[in-house]
Amino acid sequence: MWSAGLTENLTDDHTDVVSISVFVAVLSLCIVIGHLLKKKRWLNESITAILIGCITGTIILLWSKGSDSHIVRFDEELFFIYLLPPIIFNAGFQVKKKKFFRNFLTIMMFGVVGVFISSAIISTGCWWLFPKIGFAGLIAREYLAMGTIFSSTDTVCTLQVLNQDETPLLHSLVFGEGVVNDATSVVLFNAVQKLDVSTFDGWAALHVFRDFLYLFSTSTVLGVAAGLLTAYAIKSLYFDSHSTDREIALMVLMAYLSYMLSELLHLSGILTVFFCGILMSHYTWHNLTENSRITTRHTFATMSFIAETFIFLYVGMDSLDIEKWKMSKTSFKTSLGICSTTLLLILLGRAAFVFPLSALSNYMNKNAERRPITFKHQILIWWAGLMRGAVSIALAFNQFTLSGISWNPVDATMVNSTVIVVLFTTLFYCSSLDF
């Protein structure tokens, strides 16, 4: 019995090693093909990874005779523990601080107030329209969670099309809103999870807002403290030119420690690691040796790039997950209605805050030196934020799966719908920006 069990464990371990090796090989292929196609601005690494994921999923589906479409399968914890932290940290570390803080008020209006407006419209719209198209089964908390899931933007494609030198204000607003939006969506999602939906009323909404402010402020303070502590430690230790590995290791470990500590305290690790990145790039970076300054930027950018490519590759394969489609038991007409309704609500939710808040920003800055946000730029900001990406996928997996598997038809339908929306918005909206 022991021998048979040991043999079975060894076989499973060997299968896992082979699966991971194949996935890494496909991931490398994505990077190579993305590089070869880099001159086509509408076909970036994200789109390439999704397409290769779909092709790989199709091959596996045919090879397994329709039983599976994945090389590896993982749960939602992998997103939040290993993949999202380097993406968000690099966004904070690479942000152009001077432009970010010059437009700080406008960015915060788009990235914080905008998420609340968009979430309210998407949640209310889904609650009102889904039963009319024949889809029911979601509870109040899940409708609220959907608002935060589909309010999270992905501006990677847009930033590759926009020229920072030609349109500095537009680039700063789109990038700044993108990173603040992701952090805010995760914080609001966590606040919704604590909500007692059995007594949902005006006071409950105030409790959500109170929890949001608490999570936002405490997570920010923790991230700032971690960044300042790292800067002080590196400055006090007087690393020499041969200590690049130690400096980078300390920065990586302190950033990750701030994230994990925030999660242990039931705060927002995403927001913590974002502000930790900003503080490290402003204070810690200037205390590094010359070699370390160059190496850190490339190291953090590389980690973020691999994590994003990993996620989009998995999204491509997950779109062909035969188990979720079988579990869903939703007709094609209803599935199409869910995706179409969600896309329409995303359009309306974004328009509901971009244009009014742009007008408010122009009014507040009419006596300042900053140029106003023109109507053409408002259209671009609205369109740039229609894409959904890694954070939407991570939140959907967190809400509607357990260990990466949906256990009832309603949850399976919502995961499939999220994947389809991410695929459509990334492929269609991103490619249309170049024209």
CSV table of C-alpha atoms in Angstrom, one decimal:
chain,number,residue,atom,x,y,z
A,1,MET,CA,0.0,0.0,0.0
A,2,TRP,CA,2.8,2.4,0.9
A,3,SER,CA,4.7,1.5,-2.2
A,4,ALA,CA,1.7,2.1,-4.4
A,5,GLY,CA,0.9,5.4,-2.7
A,6,LEU,CA,4.5,6.5,-3.1
A,7,THR,CA,4.5,5.6,-6.8
A,8,GLU,CA,1.3,7.5,-7.3
A,9,ASN,CA,2.8,10.6,-5.6
A,10,LEU,CA,5.9,10.4,-7.7
A,11,THR,CA,3.8,10.1,-10.9
A,12,ASP,CA,1.7,13.2,-9.9
A,13,ASP,CA,4.9,15.2,-9.1
A,14,HIS,CA,6.4,14.2,-12.5
A,15,THR,CA,3.2,15.3,-14.3
A,16,ASP,CA,3.2,18.7,-12.5
A,17,VAL,CA,6.9,19.2,-13.4
A,18,VAL,CA,6.1,18.4,-17.1
A,19,SER,CA,3.0,20.7,-17.1
A,20,ILE,CA,4.9,23.6,-15.6
A,21,SER,CA,7.8,23.1,-18.0
A,22,VAL,CA,5.4,23.2,-21.0
A,23,PHE,CA,3.7,26.3,-19.6
A,24,VAL,CA,7.0,28.1,-19.1
A,25,ALA,CA,8.0,27.2,-22.7
A,26,VAL,CA,4.7,28.6,-24.0
A,27,LEU,CA,5.3,31.7,-21.9
A,28,SER,CA,8.7,32.1,-23.5
A,29,LEU,CA,7.1,31.7,-26.9
A,30,CYS,CA,4.7,34.6,-26.1
A,31,ILE,CA,7.6,36.9,-25.3
A,32,VAL,CA,9.5,36.0,-28.5
A,33,ILE,CA,6.5,36.4,-30.7
A,34,GLY,CA,5.5,39.6,-28.9
A,35,HIS,CA,9.0,41.0,-29.6
A,36,LEU,CA,8.8,40.1,-33.3
A,37,LEU,CA,5.5,41.8,-33.6
A,38,LYS,CA,6.4,44.9,-31.5
A,39,LYS,CA,6.2,47.2,-34.5
A,40,LYS,CA,2.5,46.5,-34.8
A,41,ARG,CA,1.3,48.8,-32.0
A,42,TRP,CA,-2.2,47.2,-31.9
A,43,LEU,CA,-0.8,43.7,-31.5
A,44,ASN,CA,1.2,44.0,-28.2
A,45,GLU,CA,2.4,41.4,-25.7
A,46,SER,CA,-1.0,41.2,-23.9
A,47,ILE,CA,-3.0,40.5,-27.1
A,48,THR,CA,-0.3,38.1,-28.3
A,49,ALA,CA,-0.4,36.2,-25.0
A,50,ILE,CA,-4.2,35.9,-25.2
A,51,LEU,CA,-4.1,34.6,-28.8
A,52,ILE,CA,-1.4,32.1,-28.0
A,53,GLY,CA,-3.4,31.0,-25.0
A,54,CYS,CA,-6.5,30.4,-27.1
A,55,ILE,CA,-4.4,28.5,-29.7
A,56,THR,CA,-2.7,26.4,-26.9
A,57,GLY,CA,-6.1,25.8,-25.2
A,58,THR,CA,-7.5,24.6,-28.6
A,59,ILE,CA,-4.6,22.2,-29.1
A,60,ILE,CA,-4.9,20.8,-25.6
A,61,LEU,CA,-8.7,20.5,-26.0
A,62,LEU,CA,-8.2,18.4,-29.2
A,63,TRP,CA,-5.4,16.4,-27.7
A,64,SER,CA,-7.4,15.5,-24.5
A,65,LYS,CA,-10.5,14.8,-26.7
A,66,GLY,CA,-12.5,17.7,-25.2
A,67,SER,CA,-11.8,17.0,-21.5
A,68,ASP,CA,-9.4,19.9,-20.7
A,69,SER,CA,-7.9,23.1,-22.1
A,70,HIS,CA,-5.2,23.9,-19.5
A,71,ILE,CA,-1.6,23.0,-19.1
A,72,VAL,CA,-1.7,24.0,-15.5
A,73,ARG,CA,-4.6,25.0,-13.2
A,74,PHE,CA,-4.2,27.2,-10.2
A,75,ASP,CA,-6.5,28.9,-7.6
A,76,GLU,CA,-7.2,32.6,-7.1
A,77,GLU,CA,-4.6,32.8,-4.3
A,78,LEU,CA,-1.9,32.6,-6.9
A,79,PHE,CA,-3.1,35.9,-8.5
A,80,PHE,CA,-3.1,37.8,-5.2
A,81,ILE,CA,0.0,36.4,-3.6
A,82,TYR,CA,2.4,36.0,-6.6
A,83,LEU,CA,1.2,37.8,-9.7
A,84,LEU,CA,-0.6,41.0,-8.7
A,85,PRO,CA,2.0,42.4,-6.2
A,86,PRO,CA,4.9,42.8,-8.8
A,87,ILE,CA,2.5,44.4,-11.3
A,88,ILE,CA,1.1,47.0,-8.8
A,89,PHE,CA,4.5,47.6,-7.2
A,90,ASN,CA,6.1,48.3,-10.6
A,91,ALA,CA,3.3,50.6,-11.5
A,92,GLY,CA,4.1,52.7,-8.4
A,93,PHE,CA,7.8,52.4,-8.8
A,94,GLN,CA,7.8,53.5,-12.5
A,95,VAL,CA,5.2,56.3,-12.1
A,96,LYS,CA,6.4,59.8,-13.2
A,97,LYS,CA,6.1,61.4,-9.8
A,98,LYS,CA,6.3,65.0,-10.8
A,99,LYS,CA,3.5,64.7,-13.4
A,100,PHE,CA,1.6,62.3,-11.1
A,101,PHE,CA,1.5,64.7,-8.2
A,102,ARG,CA,0.9,67.8,-10.4
A,103,ASN,CA,-2.3,66.1,-11.6
A,104,PHE,CA,-2.9,64.3,-8.3
A,105,LEU,CA,-6.4,65.7,-7.6
A,106,THR,CA,-7.7,64.9,-11.1
A,107,ILE,CA,-6.1,61.4,-11.0
A,108,MET,CA,-7.7,60.7,-7.6
A,109,MET,CA,-11.1,61.9,-8.8
A,110,PHE,CA,-10.9,59.6,-11.8
A,111,GLY,CA,-9.3,56.7,-9.9
A,112,VAL,CA,-11.4,56.8,-6.7
A,113,VAL,CA,-14.6,58.8,-7.2
A,114,GLY,CA,-14.9,57.3,-10.7
A,115,VAL,CA,-14.7,53.7,-9.4
A,116,PHE,CA,-17.6,54.4,-7.0
A,117,ILE,CA,-19.7,55.9,-9.7
A,118,SER,CA,-18.9,53.2,-12.2
A,119,SER,CA,-19.4,50.4,-9.6
A,120,ALA,CA,-22.8,51.8,-8.6
A,121,ILE,CA,-24.0,52.0,-12.2
A,122,ILE,CA,-22.7,48.5,-13.1
A,123,SER,CA,-24.1,46.9,-10.0
A,124,THR,CA,-27.5,48.5,-10.3
A,125,GLY,CA,-27.7,47.8,-14.0
A,126,CYS,CA,-26.8,44.1,-13.6
A,127,TRP,CA,-29.3,43.8,-10.8
A,128,TRP,CA,-32.1,45.3,-12.9
A,129,LEU,CA,-31.3,43.8,-16.4
A,130,PHE,CA,-30.0,40.3,-15.7
A,131,PRO,CA,-33.4,38.9,-14.6
A,132,LYS,CA,-34.9,40.5,-17.7
A,133,ILE,CA,-32.6,38.4,-20.0
A,134,GLY,CA,-33.3,35.2,-18.1
A,135,PHE,CA,-30.4,35.1,-15.7
A,136,ALA,CA,-30.9,34.9,-12.0
A,137,GLY,CA,-29.3,33.4,-8.9
A,138,LEU,CA,-26.9,36.1,-7.9
A,139,ILE,CA,-27.2,37.6,-4.4
A,140,ALA,CA,-26.8,41.2,-3.4
A,141,ARG,CA,-23.1,40.9,-2.4
A,142,GLU,CA,-22.3,39.4,-5.8
A,143,TYR,CA,-24.0,42.2,-7.7
A,144,LEU,CA,-22.0,44.7,-5.7
A,145,ALA,CA,-18.8,42.7,-6.3
A,146,MET,CA,-19.6,42.7,-10.0
A,147,GLY,CA,-19.5,46.5,-9.9
A,148,THR,CA,-16.0,46.5,-8.6
A,149,ILE,CA,-14.8,43.7,-10.8
A,150,PHE,CA,-15.9,45.5,-14.0
A,151,SER,CA,-14.8,48.9,-12.8
A,152,SER,CA,-11.1,47.9,-12.8
A,153,THR,CA,-9.4,49.1,-16.0
A,154,ASP,CA,-6.3,47.9,-17.9
A,155,THR,CA,-4.5,50.7,-19.6
A,156,VAL,CA,-1.4,48.8,-20.8
A,157,CYS,CA,-2.5,48.8,-24.4
A,158,THR,CA,-3.4,52.5,-24.4
A,159,LEU,CA,-0.1,53.6,-22.9
A,160,GLN,CA,1.8,51.8,-25.7
A,161,VAL,CA,-0.2,53.8,-28.3
A,162,LEU,CA,0.0,57.2,-26.5
A,163,ASN,CA,3.2,59.2,-26.9
A,164,GLN,CA,4.3,60.6,-23.6
A,165,ASP,CA,6.2,63.5,-25.2
A,166,GLU,CA,3.4,64.5,-27.5
A,167,THR,CA,0.6,64.3,-25.0
A,168,PRO,CA,2.1,64.5,-21.5
A,169,LEU,CA,-1.1,65.5,-19.7
A,170,LEU,CA,-3.1,62.7,-21.4
A,171,HIS,CA,-0.5,60.1,-20.7
A,172,SER,CA,-0.2,61.2,-17.1
A,173,LEU,CA,-3.9,61.1,-16.5
A,174,VAL,CA,-4.4,57.7,-18.2
A,175,PHE,CA,-1.5,56.1,-16.4
A,176,GLY,CA,-2.2,57.6,-13.0
A,177,GLU,CA,-5.9,56.8,-13.1
A,178,GLY,CA,-5.0,53.2,-14.2
A,179,VAL,CA,-2.9,52.4,-11.2
A,180,VAL,CA,-5.1,54.2,-8.7
A,181,ASN,CA,-8.2,52.6,-10.2
A,182,ASP,CA,-6.8,49.1,-9.8
A,183,ALA,CA,-5.9,49.7,-6.1
A,184,THR,CA,-9.3,51.3,-5.4
A,185,SER,CA,-11.2,48.5,-7.1
A,186,VAL,CA,-9.5,45.9,-4.9
A,187,VAL,CA,-10.0,48.0,-1.7
A,188,LEU,CA,-13.7,48.5,-2.6
A,189,PHE,CA,-14.0,44.8,-3.4
A,190,ASN,CA,-12.7,43.9,0.0
A,191,ALA,CA,-15.1,46.4,1.7
A,192,VAL,CA,-18.0,44.7,-0.1
A,193,GLN,CA,-17.0,41.3,1.2
A,194,LYS,CA,-17.4,42.6,4.8
A,195,LEU,CA,-20.9,43.9,4.1
A,196,ASP,CA,-24.0,42.4,5.8
A,197,VAL,CA,-26.3,42.2,2.8
A,198,SER,CA,-29.2,41.0,4.9
A,199,THR,CA,-29.8,44.6,6.2
A,200,PHE,CA,-28.6,46.5,3.2
A,201,ASP,CA,-29.9,50.1,3.3
A,202,GLY,CA,-28.5,53.7,3.3
A,203,TRP,CA,-26.6,53.0,6.5
A,204,ALA,CA,-25.0,49.9,5.0
A,205,ALA,CA,-23.8,52.0,2.1
A,206,LEU,CA,-22.2,54.4,4.6
A,207,HIS,CA,-20.6,51.5,6.3
A,208,VAL,CA,-19.1,50.4,3.0
A,209,PHE,CA,-17.7,53.9,2.5
A,210,ARG,CA,-16.4,54.0,6.0
A,211,ASP,CA,-14.7,50.6,5.6
A,212,PHE,CA,-13.2,51.9,2.3
A,213,LEU,CA,-11.8,55.0,3.9
A,214,TYR,CA,-10.3,52.9,6.7
A,215,LEU,CA,-8.7,50.4,4.3
A,216,PHE,CA,-7.5,53.1,2.0
A,217,SER,CA,-5.9,55.2,4.7
A,218,THR,CA,-4.3,52.5,6.8
A,219,SER,CA,-3.0,50.6,3.8
A,220,THR,CA,-1.5,53.8,2.4
A,221,VAL,CA,0.2,54.6,5.7
A,222,LEU,CA,1.6,51.1,5.9
A,223,GLY,CA,3.0,51.3,2.4
A,224,VAL,CA,4.5,54.8,3.1
A,225,ALA,CA,6.1,53.5,6.3
A,226,ALA,CA,7.6,50.5,4.5
A,227,GLY,CA,9.1,52.7,1.8
A,228,LEU,CA,10.6,55.1,4.2
A,229,LEU,CA,12.0,52.4,6.4
A,230,THR,CA,13.7,50.7,3.4
A,231,ALA,CA,15.2,54.1,2.4
A,232,TYR,CA,16.5,54.7,5.9
A,233,ALA,CA,18.0,51.2,6.1
A,234,ILE,CA,19.8,51.4,2.8
A,235,LYS,CA,21.1,54.9,3.6
A,236,SER,CA,22.3,53.8,7.0
A,237,LEU,CA,24.0,50.6,5.8
A,238,TYR,CA,26.3,52.4,3.3
A,239,PHE,CA,26.3,49.7,0.7
A,240,ASP,CA,29.3,49.8,-1.7
A,241,SER,CA,29.4,49.3,-5.5
A,242,HIS,CA,29.7,45.5,-5.1
A,243,SER,CA,26.4,45.2,-3.0
A,244,THR,CA,23.9,45.5,-5.9
A,245,ASP,CA,22.4,42.1,-5.1
A,246,ARG,CA,21.9,42.9,-1.4
A,247,GLU,CA,20.3,46.3,-2.2
A,248,ILE,CA,17.9,44.8,-4.7
A,249,ALA,CA,17.1,41.8,-2.4
A,250,LEU,CA,16.3,44.2,0.5
A,251,MET,CA,14.0,46.3,-1.7
A,252,VAL,CA,12.1,43.2,-3.1
A,253,LEU,CA,11.8,41.6,0.3
A,254,MET,CA,10.6,44.8,2.1
A,255,ALA,CA,8.0,45.5,-0.6
A,256,TYR,CA,6.7,41.9,-0.4
A,257,LEU,CA,6.8,42.0,3.4
A,258,SER,CA,4.6,45.2,3.3
A,259,TYR,CA,2.1,43.4,1.1
A,260,MET,CA,1.9,40.3,3.2
A,261,LEU,CA,1.8,42.3,6.5
A,262,SER,CA,-1.1,44.3,5.0
A,263,GLU,CA,-3.0,41.1,4.1
A,264,LEU,CA,-2.4,39.6,7.6
A,265,LEU,CA,-3.9,42.8,9.1
A,266,HIS,CA,-6.9,42.4,6.7
A,267,LEU,CA,-6.0,45.6,4.9
A,268,SER,CA,-5.4,46.1,1.2
A,269,GLY,CA,-2.0,44.7,0.2
A,270,ILE,CA,-2.4,46.0,-3.3
A,271,LEU,CA,-2.7,49.6,-2.1
A,272,THR,CA,0.1,49.1,0.4
A,273,VAL,CA,2.6,47.8,-2.2
A,274,PHE,CA,1.6,50.6,-4.7
A,275,PHE,CA,2.5,53.4,-2.3
A,276,CYS,CA,5.5,51.4,-1.1
A,277,GLY,CA,6.6,51.5,-4.8
A,278,ILE,CA,6.1,55.2,-5.0
A,279,LEU,CA,8.1,55.9,-1.8
A,280,MET,CA,10.9,53.6,-2.8
A,281,SER,CA,11.3,55.1,-6.2
A,282,HIS,CA,11.4,58.6,-4.7
A,283,TYR,CA,13.6,58.1,-1.6
A,284,THR,CA,15.1,54.6,-1.6
A,285,TRP,CA,16.2,54.8,-5.3
A,286,HIS,CA,18.4,57.9,-4.6
A,287,ASN,CA,20.2,56.1,-1.8
A,288,LEU,CA,21.2,53.2,-4.1
A,289,THR,CA,24.6,52.8,-5.8
A,290,GLU,CA,24.7,53.7,-9.6
A,291,ASN,CA,24.6,50.0,-10.6
A,292,SER,CA,21.6,49.3,-8.4
A,293,ARG,CA,19.6,52.3,-9.8
A,294,ILE,CA,19.8,50.8,-13.3
A,295,THR,CA,19.3,47.2,-12.2
A,296,THR,CA,16.2,47.9,-10.0
A,297,ARG,CA,14.1,49.5,-12.7
A,298,HIS,CA,14.8,46.6,-15.1
A,299,THR,CA,14.3,44.0,-12.4
A,300,PHE,CA,10.9,45.3,-11.3
A,301,ALA,CA,9.7,45.9,-14.9
A,302,THR,CA,10.7,42.3,-15.8
A,303,MET,CA,8.9,40.8,-12.9
A,304,SER,CA,5.8,42.8,-13.8
A,305,PHE,CA,6.0,41.9,-17.5
A,306,ILE,CA,6.3,38.2,-16.8
A,307,ALA,CA,3.3,38.3,-14.3
A,308,GLU,CA,1.1,40.2,-16.8
A,309,THR,CA,2.0,37.8,-19.7
A,310,PHE,CA,1.4,34.8,-17.4
A,311,ILE,CA,-2.1,36.1,-16.6
A,312,PHE,CA,-3.2,36.9,-20.2
A,313,LEU,CA,-1.8,33.5,-21.4
A,314,TYR,CA,-3.9,31.8,-18.8
A,315,VAL,CA,-7.0,33.9,-19.7
A,316,GLY,CA,-6.7,32.7,-23.3
A,317,MET,CA,-6.6,29.1,-22.2
A,318,ASP,CA,-9.4,29.6,-19.6
A,319,SER,CA,-11.7,31.0,-22.3
A,320,LEU,CA,-11.9,27.4,-23.6
A,321,ASP,CA,-12.3,25.7,-20.2
A,322,ILE,CA,-14.8,23.0,-21.2
A,323,GLU,CA,-15.6,22.2,-17.6
A,324,LYS,CA,-16.8,25.8,-16.8
A,325,TRP,CA,-18.9,25.9,-20.0
A,326,LYS,CA,-20.5,22.5,-19.2
A,327,MET,CA,-21.1,23.7,-15.6
A,328,SER,CA,-22.6,27.0,-16.7
A,329,LYS,CA,-25.7,25.4,-18.3
A,330,THR,CA,-26.6,28.8,-19.7
A,331,SER,CA,-27.9,29.1,-23.2
A,332,PHE,CA,-25.9,30.9,-25.9
A,333,LYS,CA,-28.6,33.6,-26.1
A,334,THR,CA,-28.4,34.2,-22.3
A,335,SER,CA,-24.6,34.2,-22.3
A,336,LEU,CA,-24.6,36.7,-25.1
A,337,GLY,CA,-27.1,38.9,-23.3
A,338,ILE,CA,-25.0,38.8,-20.1
A,339,CYS,CA,-21.8,39.8,-21.9
A,340,SER,CA,-23.5,42.5,-24.0
A,341,THR,CA,-25.3,44.0,-21.0
A,342,THR,CA,-22.0,44.1,-19.1
A,343,LEU,CA,-20.2,45.8,-21.9
A,344,LEU,CA,-23.0,48.3,-22.3
A,345,LEU,CA,-22.9,49.1,-18.5
A,346,ILE,CA,-19.1,49.5,-18.7
A,347,LEU,CA,-19.5,52.1,-21.4
A,348,LEU,CA,-22.2,54.0,-19.5
A,349,GLY,CA,-20.4,53.7,-16.1
A,350,ARG,CA,-17.2,55.1,-17.5
A,351,ALA,CA,-18.9,57.9,-19.4
A,352,ALA,CA,-20.9,58.8,-16.3
A,353,PHE,CA,-17.8,60.0,-14.5
A,354,VAL,CA,-15.1,60.9,-17.1
A,355,PHE,CA,-17.0,63.8,-18.7
A,356,PRO,CA,-18.4,65.4,-15.6
A,357,LEU,CA,-15.2,65.0,-13.6
A,358,SER,CA,-13.2,66.3,-16.5
A,359,ALA,CA,-15.4,69.4,-16.6
A,360,LEU,CA,-15.0,69.8,-12.8
A,361,SER,CA,-11.2,69.4,-13.1
A,362,ASN,CA,-11.1,72.1,-15.8
A,363,TYR,CA,-13.1,74.4,-13.6
A,364,MET,CA,-10.9,73.8,-10.6
A,365,ASN,CA,-7.7,74.4,-12.7
A,366,LYS,CA,-8.9,77.3,-14.8
A,367,ASN,CA,-6.5,79.7,-13.1
A,368,ALA,CA,-3.6,77.2,-13.1
A,369,GLU,CA,-0.9,76.8,-15.7
A,370,ARG,CA,-2.1,73.3,-16.6
A,371,ARG,CA,-3.8,73.0,-19.9
A,372,PRO,CA,-7.5,72.1,-19.8
A,373,ILE,CA,-8.6,68.6,-20.7
A,374,THR,CA,-10.0,69.0,-24.2
A,375,PHE,CA,-13.1,67.1,-25.3
A,376,LYS,CA,-10.9,65.0,-27.7
A,377,HIS,CA,-8.8,64.0,-24.7
A,378,GLN,CA,-11.9,63.3,-22.7
A,379,ILE,CA,-13.0,60.9,-25.4
A,380,LEU,CA,-9.6,59.2,-25.4
A,381,ILE,CA,-9.6,58.9,-21.6
A,382,TRP,CA,-13.1,57.4,-21.7
A,383,TRP,CA,-12.1,54.9,-24.4
A,384,ALA,CA,-8.8,54.0,-22.8
A,385,GLY,CA,-10.5,52.9,-19.6
A,386,LEU,CA,-12.9,50.5,-21.3
A,387,MET,CA,-10.4,47.6,-21.3
A,388,ARG,CA,-10.5,45.1,-18.6
A,389,GLY,CA,-7.5,42.9,-17.6
A,390,ALA,CA,-5.6,41.2,-14.8
A,391,VAL,CA,-7.3,42.7,-11.8
A,392,SER,CA,-10.8,41.9,-13.2
A,393,ILE,CA,-9.8,38.3,-13.7
A,394,ALA,CA,-8.3,38.1,-10.2
A,395,LEU,CA,-11.3,39.5,-8.5
A,396,ALA,CA,-13.7,37.3,-10.5
A,397,PHE,CA,-11.8,34.2,-9.6
A,398,ASN,CA,-11.8,35.3,-6.0
A,399,GLN,CA,-15.5,35.9,-5.9
A,400,PHE,CA,-16.8,33.0,-8.1
A,401,THR,CA,-14.3,30.1,-7.7
A,402,LEU,CA,-12.8,28.0,-5.0
A,403,SER,CA,-9.3,26.7,-5.7
A,404,GLY,CA,-9.8,27.8,-9.3
A,405,ILE,CA,-13.0,25.8,-9.8
A,406,SER,CA,-16.6,27.0,-10.1
A,407,TRP,CA,-18.9,24.7,-8.1
A,408,ASN,CA,-22.3,25.9,-9.4
A,409,PRO,CA,-23.8,27.0,-12.7
A,410,VAL,CA,-24.2,30.7,-11.7
A,411,ASP,CA,-20.6,31.1,-10.6
A,412,ALA,CA,-19.3,29.3,-13.8
A,413,THR,CA,-21.4,31.6,-15.9
A,414,MET,CA,-20.0,34.7,-14.2
A,415,VAL,CA,-16.3,33.5,-14.6
A,416,ASN,CA,-16.9,32.7,-18.3
A,417,SER,CA,-18.6,36.1,-18.8
A,418,THR,CA,-15.7,37.9,-17.2
A,419,VAL,CA,-13.1,36.1,-19.3
A,420,ILE,CA,-15.1,36.9,-22.5
A,421,VAL,CA,-15.4,40.6,-21.5
A,422,VAL,CA,-11.7,40.8,-20.9
A,423,LEU,CA,-10.9,39.0,-24.2
A,424,PHE,CA,-13.3,41.3,-26.2
A,425,THR,CA,-12.2,44.6,-24.6
A,426,THR,CA,-8.5,43.8,-24.9
A,427,LEU,CA,-8.7,42.6,-28.5
A,428,PHE,CA,-11.2,45.1,-29.8
A,429,TYR,CA,-10.8,48.3,-27.9
A,430,CYS,CA,-7.0,48.1,-27.8
A,431,SER,CA,-6.6,47.4,-31.5
A,432,SER,CA,-9.1,50.2,-32.4
A,433,LEU,CA,-6.9,52.8,-30.6
A,434,ASP,CA,-4.3,52.7,-33.4
A,435,PHE,CA,-6.8,53.7,-36.1
